[in-house]
Short mmCIF file of C-alpha atoms and ligand atoms in Angstrom, two decimals:
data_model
loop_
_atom_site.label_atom_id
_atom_site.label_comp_id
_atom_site.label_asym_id
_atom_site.label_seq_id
_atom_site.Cartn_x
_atom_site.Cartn_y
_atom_site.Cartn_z
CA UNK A 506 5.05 131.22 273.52
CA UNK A 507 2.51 129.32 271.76
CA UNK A 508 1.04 125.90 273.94
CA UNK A 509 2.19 122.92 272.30
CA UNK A 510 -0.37 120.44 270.53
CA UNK A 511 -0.08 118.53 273.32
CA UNK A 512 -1.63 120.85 276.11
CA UNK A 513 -4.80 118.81 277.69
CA UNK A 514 -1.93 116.14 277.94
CA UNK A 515 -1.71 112.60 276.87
CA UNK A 516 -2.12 109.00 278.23
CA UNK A 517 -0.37 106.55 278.46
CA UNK A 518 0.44 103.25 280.82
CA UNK A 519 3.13 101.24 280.71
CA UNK A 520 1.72 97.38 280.35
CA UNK A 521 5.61 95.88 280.75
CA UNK A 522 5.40 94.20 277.03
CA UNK A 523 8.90 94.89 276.75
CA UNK A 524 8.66 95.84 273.18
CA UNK A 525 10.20 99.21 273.75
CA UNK A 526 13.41 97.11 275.14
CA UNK A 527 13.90 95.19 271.84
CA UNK A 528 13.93 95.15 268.23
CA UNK A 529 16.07 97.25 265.33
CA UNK A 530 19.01 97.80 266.81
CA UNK A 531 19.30 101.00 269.19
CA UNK A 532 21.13 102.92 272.15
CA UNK A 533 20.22 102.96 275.98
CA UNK A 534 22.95 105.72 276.91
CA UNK A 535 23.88 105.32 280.81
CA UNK A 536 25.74 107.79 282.74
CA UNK A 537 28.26 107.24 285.70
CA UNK A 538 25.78 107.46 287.90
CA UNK A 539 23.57 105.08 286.29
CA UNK A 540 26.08 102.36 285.96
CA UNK A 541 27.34 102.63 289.56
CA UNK A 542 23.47 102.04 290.78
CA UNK A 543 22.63 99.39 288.30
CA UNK A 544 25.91 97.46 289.26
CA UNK A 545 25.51 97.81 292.87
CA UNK A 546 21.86 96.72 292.13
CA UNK A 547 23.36 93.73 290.69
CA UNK A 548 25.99 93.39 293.58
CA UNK A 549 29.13 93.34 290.51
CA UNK A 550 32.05 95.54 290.78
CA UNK A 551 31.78 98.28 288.42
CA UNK A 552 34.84 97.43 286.26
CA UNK A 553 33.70 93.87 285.81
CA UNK A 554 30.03 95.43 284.95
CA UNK A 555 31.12 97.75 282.31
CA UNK A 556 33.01 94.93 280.51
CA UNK A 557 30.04 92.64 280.62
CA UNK A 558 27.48 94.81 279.96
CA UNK A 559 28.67 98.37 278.81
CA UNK A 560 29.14 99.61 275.29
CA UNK A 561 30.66 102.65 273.55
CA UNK A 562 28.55 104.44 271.03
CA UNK A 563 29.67 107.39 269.45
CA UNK A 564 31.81 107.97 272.66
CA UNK A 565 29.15 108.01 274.84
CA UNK A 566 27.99 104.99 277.20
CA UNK A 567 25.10 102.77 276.13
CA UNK A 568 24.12 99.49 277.70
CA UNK A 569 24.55 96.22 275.27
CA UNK A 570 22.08 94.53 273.53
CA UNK A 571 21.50 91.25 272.61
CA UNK A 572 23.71 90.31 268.99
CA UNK A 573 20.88 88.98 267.01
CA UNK A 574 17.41 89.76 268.70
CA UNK A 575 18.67 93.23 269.49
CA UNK A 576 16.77 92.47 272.80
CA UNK A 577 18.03 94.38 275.82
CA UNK A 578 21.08 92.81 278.12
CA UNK A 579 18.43 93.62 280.59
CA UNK A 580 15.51 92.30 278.89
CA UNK A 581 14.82 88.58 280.44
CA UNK A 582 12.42 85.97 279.91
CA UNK A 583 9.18 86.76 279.85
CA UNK A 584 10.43 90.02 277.89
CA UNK A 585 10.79 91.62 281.32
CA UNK A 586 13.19 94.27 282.23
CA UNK A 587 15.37 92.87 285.48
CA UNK A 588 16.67 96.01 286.84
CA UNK A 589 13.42 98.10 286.19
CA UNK A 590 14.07 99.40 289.34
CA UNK A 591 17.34 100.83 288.36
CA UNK A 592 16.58 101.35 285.18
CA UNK A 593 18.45 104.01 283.23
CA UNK A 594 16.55 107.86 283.03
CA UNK A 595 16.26 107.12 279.11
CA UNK A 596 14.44 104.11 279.97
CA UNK A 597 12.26 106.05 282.95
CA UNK A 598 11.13 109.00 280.65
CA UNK A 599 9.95 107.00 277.72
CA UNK A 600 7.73 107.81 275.95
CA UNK A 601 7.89 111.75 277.13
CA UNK A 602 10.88 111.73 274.89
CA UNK A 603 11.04 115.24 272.30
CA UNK A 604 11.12 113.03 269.19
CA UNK A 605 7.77 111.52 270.52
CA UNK A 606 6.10 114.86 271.11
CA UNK A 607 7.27 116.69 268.33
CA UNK A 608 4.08 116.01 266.51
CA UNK A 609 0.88 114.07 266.33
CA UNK A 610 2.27 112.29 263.90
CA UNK A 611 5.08 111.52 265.91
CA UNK A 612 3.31 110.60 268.97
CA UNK A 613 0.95 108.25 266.00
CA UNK A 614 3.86 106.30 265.02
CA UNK A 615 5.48 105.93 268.96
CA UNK A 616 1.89 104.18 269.60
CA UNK A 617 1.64 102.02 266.75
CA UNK A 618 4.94 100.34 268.73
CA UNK A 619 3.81 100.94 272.18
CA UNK A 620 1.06 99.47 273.13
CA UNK A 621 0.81 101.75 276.49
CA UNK A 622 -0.08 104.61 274.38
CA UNK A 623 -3.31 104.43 274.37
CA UNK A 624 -6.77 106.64 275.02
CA UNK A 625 -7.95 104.31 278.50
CA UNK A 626 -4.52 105.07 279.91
CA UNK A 627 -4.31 107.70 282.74
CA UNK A 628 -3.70 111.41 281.44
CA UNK A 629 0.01 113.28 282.02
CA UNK A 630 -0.74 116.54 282.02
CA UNK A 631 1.26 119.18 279.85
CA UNK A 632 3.42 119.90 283.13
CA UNK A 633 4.37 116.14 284.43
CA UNK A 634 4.93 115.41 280.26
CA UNK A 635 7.64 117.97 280.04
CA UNK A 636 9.12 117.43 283.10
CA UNK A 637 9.69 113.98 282.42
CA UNK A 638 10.77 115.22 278.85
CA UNK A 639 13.52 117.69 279.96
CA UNK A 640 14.92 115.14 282.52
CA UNK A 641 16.11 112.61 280.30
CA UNK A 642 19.54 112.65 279.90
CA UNK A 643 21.36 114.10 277.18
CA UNK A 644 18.12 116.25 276.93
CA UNK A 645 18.68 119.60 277.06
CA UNK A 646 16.39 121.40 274.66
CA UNK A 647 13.61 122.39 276.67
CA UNK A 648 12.58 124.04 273.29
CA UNK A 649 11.57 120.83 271.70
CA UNK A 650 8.31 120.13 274.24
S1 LIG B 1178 6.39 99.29 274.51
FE1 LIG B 1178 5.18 100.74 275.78
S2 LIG B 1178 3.77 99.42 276.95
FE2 LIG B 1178 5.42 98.09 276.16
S3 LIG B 1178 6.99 98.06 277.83
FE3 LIG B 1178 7.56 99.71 276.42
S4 LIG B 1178 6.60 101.54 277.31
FE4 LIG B 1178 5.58 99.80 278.24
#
């Protein structure tokens, strides 16, 4: 199988700008799992969680965003996440998603909104990249790294 384009790795580090957590409206799909640590986290009972801050999108679970900023639910002042240490695998893996690495081009335009992707930042090597990549969930096409 051929190596993909991305095989001395890439940089990145994540400065917290929060700009990945807002903007055109989007998805951040949670599992079960997720929902049950983020509301324990939070110390709310996981009914009264999922009606506050739980969504369905195309049957599957996403958190809420905000109506008109299309911030985050998590996304406080300061344009800081408040459960980042909970925060769902979607979340965790960016930017090692497939979309991202399909390309240079791809991985172009995901820096031109990301300000972590950059050439100072520490290198991922091909390895940690698509490890992080096939661990997001919903992710299942190892093919696409
Ligand atoms: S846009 Fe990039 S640098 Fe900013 S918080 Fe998101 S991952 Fe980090």
């Amino acid at each position: 199988m051929a190596l993909p384009w991305y095989k001395e790795g890439l940089r990145f580090a994540c400065t917290g700008c929060g700009k990945c957590c807002t903007g055109a409206p989007g998805v951040v799909w949670v599992s079960e799992e997720e929902i049950s640590q983020i509301a324990q986290h939070l110390q709310v009972e996981v009914e009264k969680f999922r009606k506050r801050y739980v969504r369905v999108v195309e049957g599957r679970l996403s958190l809420k965003e905000y109506p008109v900023t299309w911030d985050c639910i998590f996304l406080k002042e300061g344009k800081k996440c408040s459960i980042y240490e909970v925060r769902p695998k979607q979340c965790r893996t960016y930017p090692w998603w497939a979309s991202n690495l399909e390309s240079p081009e791809a991985w172009k335009r995901a820096a031109a909104e990301c300000e972590g992707i950059r050439s100072d930042g520490p290198l991922f090597t091909k390895e940690e990249i698509e490890r992080e990549c096939t661990s997001r969930s919903g992710c299942n096409d190892e093919s696409k790294c």
